[in-house]
Tab-separated table of C-alpha atoms in Angstrom:
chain	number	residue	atom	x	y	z
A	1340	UNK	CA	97.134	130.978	88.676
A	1341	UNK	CA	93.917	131.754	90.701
A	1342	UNK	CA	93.970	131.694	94.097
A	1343	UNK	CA	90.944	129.711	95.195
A	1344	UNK	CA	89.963	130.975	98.858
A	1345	UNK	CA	88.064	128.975	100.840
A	1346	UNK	CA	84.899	130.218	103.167
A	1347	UNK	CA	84.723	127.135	105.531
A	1348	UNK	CA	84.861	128.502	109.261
A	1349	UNK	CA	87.812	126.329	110.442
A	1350	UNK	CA	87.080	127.363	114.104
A	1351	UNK	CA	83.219	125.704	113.951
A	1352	UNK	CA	82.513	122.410	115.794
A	1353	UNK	CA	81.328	120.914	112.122
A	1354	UNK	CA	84.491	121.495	110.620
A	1355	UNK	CA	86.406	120.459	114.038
A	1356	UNK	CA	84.288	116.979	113.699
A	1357	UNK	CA	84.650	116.788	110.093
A	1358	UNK	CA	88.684	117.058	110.042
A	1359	UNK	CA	89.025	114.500	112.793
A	1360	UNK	CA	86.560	111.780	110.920
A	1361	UNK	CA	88.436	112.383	107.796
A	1362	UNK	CA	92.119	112.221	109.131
A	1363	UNK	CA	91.113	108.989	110.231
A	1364	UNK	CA	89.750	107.917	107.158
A	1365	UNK	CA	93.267	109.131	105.258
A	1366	UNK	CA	94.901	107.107	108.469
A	1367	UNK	CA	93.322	104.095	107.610
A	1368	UNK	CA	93.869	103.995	104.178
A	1369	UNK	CA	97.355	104.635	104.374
A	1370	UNK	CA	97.902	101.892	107.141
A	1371	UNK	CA	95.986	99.456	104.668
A	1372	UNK	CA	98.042	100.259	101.591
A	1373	UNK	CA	101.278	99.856	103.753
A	1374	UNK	CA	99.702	96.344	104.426
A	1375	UNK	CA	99.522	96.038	100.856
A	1376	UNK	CA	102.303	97.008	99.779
A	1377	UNK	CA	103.982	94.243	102.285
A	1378	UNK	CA	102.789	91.649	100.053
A	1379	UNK	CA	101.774	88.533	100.929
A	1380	UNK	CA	102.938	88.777	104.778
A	1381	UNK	CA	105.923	88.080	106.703
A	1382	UNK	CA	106.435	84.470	106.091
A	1383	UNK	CA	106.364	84.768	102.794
A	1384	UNK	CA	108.734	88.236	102.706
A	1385	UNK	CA	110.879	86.062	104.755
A	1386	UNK	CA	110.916	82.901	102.577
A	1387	UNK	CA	111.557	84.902	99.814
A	1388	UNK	CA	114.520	87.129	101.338
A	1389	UNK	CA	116.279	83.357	102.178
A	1390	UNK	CA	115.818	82.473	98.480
A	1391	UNK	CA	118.062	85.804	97.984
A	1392	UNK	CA	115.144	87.082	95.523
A	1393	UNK	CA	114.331	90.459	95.018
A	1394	UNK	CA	111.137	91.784	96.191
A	1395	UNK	CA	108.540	92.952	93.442
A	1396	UNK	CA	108.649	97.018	94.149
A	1397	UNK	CA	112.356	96.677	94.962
A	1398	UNK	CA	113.406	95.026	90.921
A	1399	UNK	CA	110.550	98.093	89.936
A	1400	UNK	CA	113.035	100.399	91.894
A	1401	UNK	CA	115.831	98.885	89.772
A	1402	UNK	CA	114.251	99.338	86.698
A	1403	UNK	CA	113.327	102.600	87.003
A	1404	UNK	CA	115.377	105.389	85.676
A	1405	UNK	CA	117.005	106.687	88.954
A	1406	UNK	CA	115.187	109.596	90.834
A	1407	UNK	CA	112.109	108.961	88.162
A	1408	UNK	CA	108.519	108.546	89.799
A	1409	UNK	CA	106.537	105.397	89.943
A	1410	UNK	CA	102.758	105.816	89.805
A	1411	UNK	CA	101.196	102.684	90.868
A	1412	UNK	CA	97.850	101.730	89.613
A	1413	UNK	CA	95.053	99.657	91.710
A	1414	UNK	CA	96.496	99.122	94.655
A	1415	UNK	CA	93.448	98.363	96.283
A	1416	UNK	CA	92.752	95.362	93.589
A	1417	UNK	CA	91.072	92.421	95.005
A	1418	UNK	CA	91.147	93.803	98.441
A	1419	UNK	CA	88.264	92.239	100.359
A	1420	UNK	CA	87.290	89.815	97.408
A	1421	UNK	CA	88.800	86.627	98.099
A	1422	UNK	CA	88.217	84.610	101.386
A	1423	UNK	CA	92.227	84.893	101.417
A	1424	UNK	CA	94.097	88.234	101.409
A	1425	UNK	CA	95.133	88.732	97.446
A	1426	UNK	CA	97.369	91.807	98.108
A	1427	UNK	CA	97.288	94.297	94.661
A	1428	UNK	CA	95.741	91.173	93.040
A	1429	UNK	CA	99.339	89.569	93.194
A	1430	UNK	CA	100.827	92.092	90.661
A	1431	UNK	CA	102.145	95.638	91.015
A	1432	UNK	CA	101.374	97.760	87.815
A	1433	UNK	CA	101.905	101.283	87.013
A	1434	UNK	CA	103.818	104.103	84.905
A	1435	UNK	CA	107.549	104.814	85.335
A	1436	UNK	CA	110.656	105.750	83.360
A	1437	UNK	CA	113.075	103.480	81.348
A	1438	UNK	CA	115.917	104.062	79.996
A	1439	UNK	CA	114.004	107.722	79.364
A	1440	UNK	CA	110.889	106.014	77.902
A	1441	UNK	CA	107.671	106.255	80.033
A	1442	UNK	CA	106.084	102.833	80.083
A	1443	UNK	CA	104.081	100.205	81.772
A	1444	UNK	CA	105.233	98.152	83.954
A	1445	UNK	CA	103.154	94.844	85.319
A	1446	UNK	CA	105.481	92.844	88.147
A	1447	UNK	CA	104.505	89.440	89.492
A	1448	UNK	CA	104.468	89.650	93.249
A	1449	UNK	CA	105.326	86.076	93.874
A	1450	UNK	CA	105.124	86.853	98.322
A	1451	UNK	CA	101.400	86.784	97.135
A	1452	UNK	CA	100.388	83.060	97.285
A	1453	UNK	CA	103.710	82.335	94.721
A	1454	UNK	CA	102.645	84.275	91.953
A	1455	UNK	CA	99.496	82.557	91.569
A	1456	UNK	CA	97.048	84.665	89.391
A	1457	UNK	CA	93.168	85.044	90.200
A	1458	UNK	CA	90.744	86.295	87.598
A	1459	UNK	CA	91.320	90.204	89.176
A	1460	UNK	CA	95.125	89.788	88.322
A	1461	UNK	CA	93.863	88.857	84.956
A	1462	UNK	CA	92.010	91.742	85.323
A	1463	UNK	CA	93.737	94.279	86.422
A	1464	UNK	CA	97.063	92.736	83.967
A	1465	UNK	CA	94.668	93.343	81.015
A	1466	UNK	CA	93.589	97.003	82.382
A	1467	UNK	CA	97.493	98.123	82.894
A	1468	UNK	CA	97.967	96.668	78.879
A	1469	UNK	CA	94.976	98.185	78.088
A	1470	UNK	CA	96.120	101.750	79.122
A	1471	UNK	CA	99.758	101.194	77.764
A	1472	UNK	CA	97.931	100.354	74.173
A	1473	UNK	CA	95.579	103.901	74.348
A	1474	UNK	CA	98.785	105.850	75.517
A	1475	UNK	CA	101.189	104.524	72.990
C-alpha cells in the first residue's frame, strides 16, 4: 500500500488552531452520541431496569455472534427534530452477525417514550429494510 505523506506544517499557528477547534468538534459529538445511546434518560433506564427488561443495545449484544462487530446506522436520527428528545428515532438499527449470517437488525428502544414510533422511526425502520433488501 502507498504511503500517503502529508505536507501540513504541524508546528504553524493554523494547524495549532485548527486541531483544537476540531478535537472539540469530535468531543462533542461523541458526548452527544453517548447521550444517545442512553436512551430515553435515567428515569426511564431506571423504570425499565425495575421491570427486569433488557435494554435495547444490551438484547443486540445477545444476539450477536460473540466477539462479532455491530455497525449502527443513524444514530443521529431525529436528533433536534421533535420539541421532545427522540433518541436514534426510538430504534437502534444496524449490521451484525447471527448465528454466522450478517444481517439487519432494527430494535425497539422502548426507554424512548415506550416504544412509541414517530414518522423518522418509520423512516429510518424503512431505510435499515431498505438496505437489508439491496444487500441480500
Amino acid at each position: 500500500m502507498t504511503l500517503i505523506r502529508s505536507h501540513a506544517d504541524t508546528r504553524s499557528d493554523e494547524y495549532k488552531a485548527n486541531f483544537k477547534f476540531h478535537t472539540q468538534l469530535n468531543d462533542d459529538l461523541n458526548e452527544k452520541l453517548a447521550r444517545i445511546r442512553s436512551g430515553g434518560g435515567e428515569k426511564a433506564r431506571a423504570r425499565h431496569a425495575d421491570q427486569n427488561k433488557i435494554f435495547v443495545r444490551d438484547r443486540i449484544a445477545l444476539l450477536l455472534d460473540p466477539g462479532t462487530p455491530f455497525l449502527e446506522i443513524a444514530p443521529y436520527a431525529a436528533d433536534g427534530v421533535y420539541e421532545d428528545s427522540v433518541p436514534a428515532a426510538g430504534v437502534v438499527a444496524g449490521i451484525g452477525r447471527v448465528s454466522g449470517v450478517t444481517c439487519m437488525i432494527v430494535a425497539n428502544d422502548a426507554t424512548v417514550k415506550g416504544g412509541t414510533y414517530y414518522p423518522l422511526t418509520v423512516k429510518k425502520h424503512l431505510r435499515a429494510q431498505e438496505v437489508a433488501l439491496e444487500n441480500r
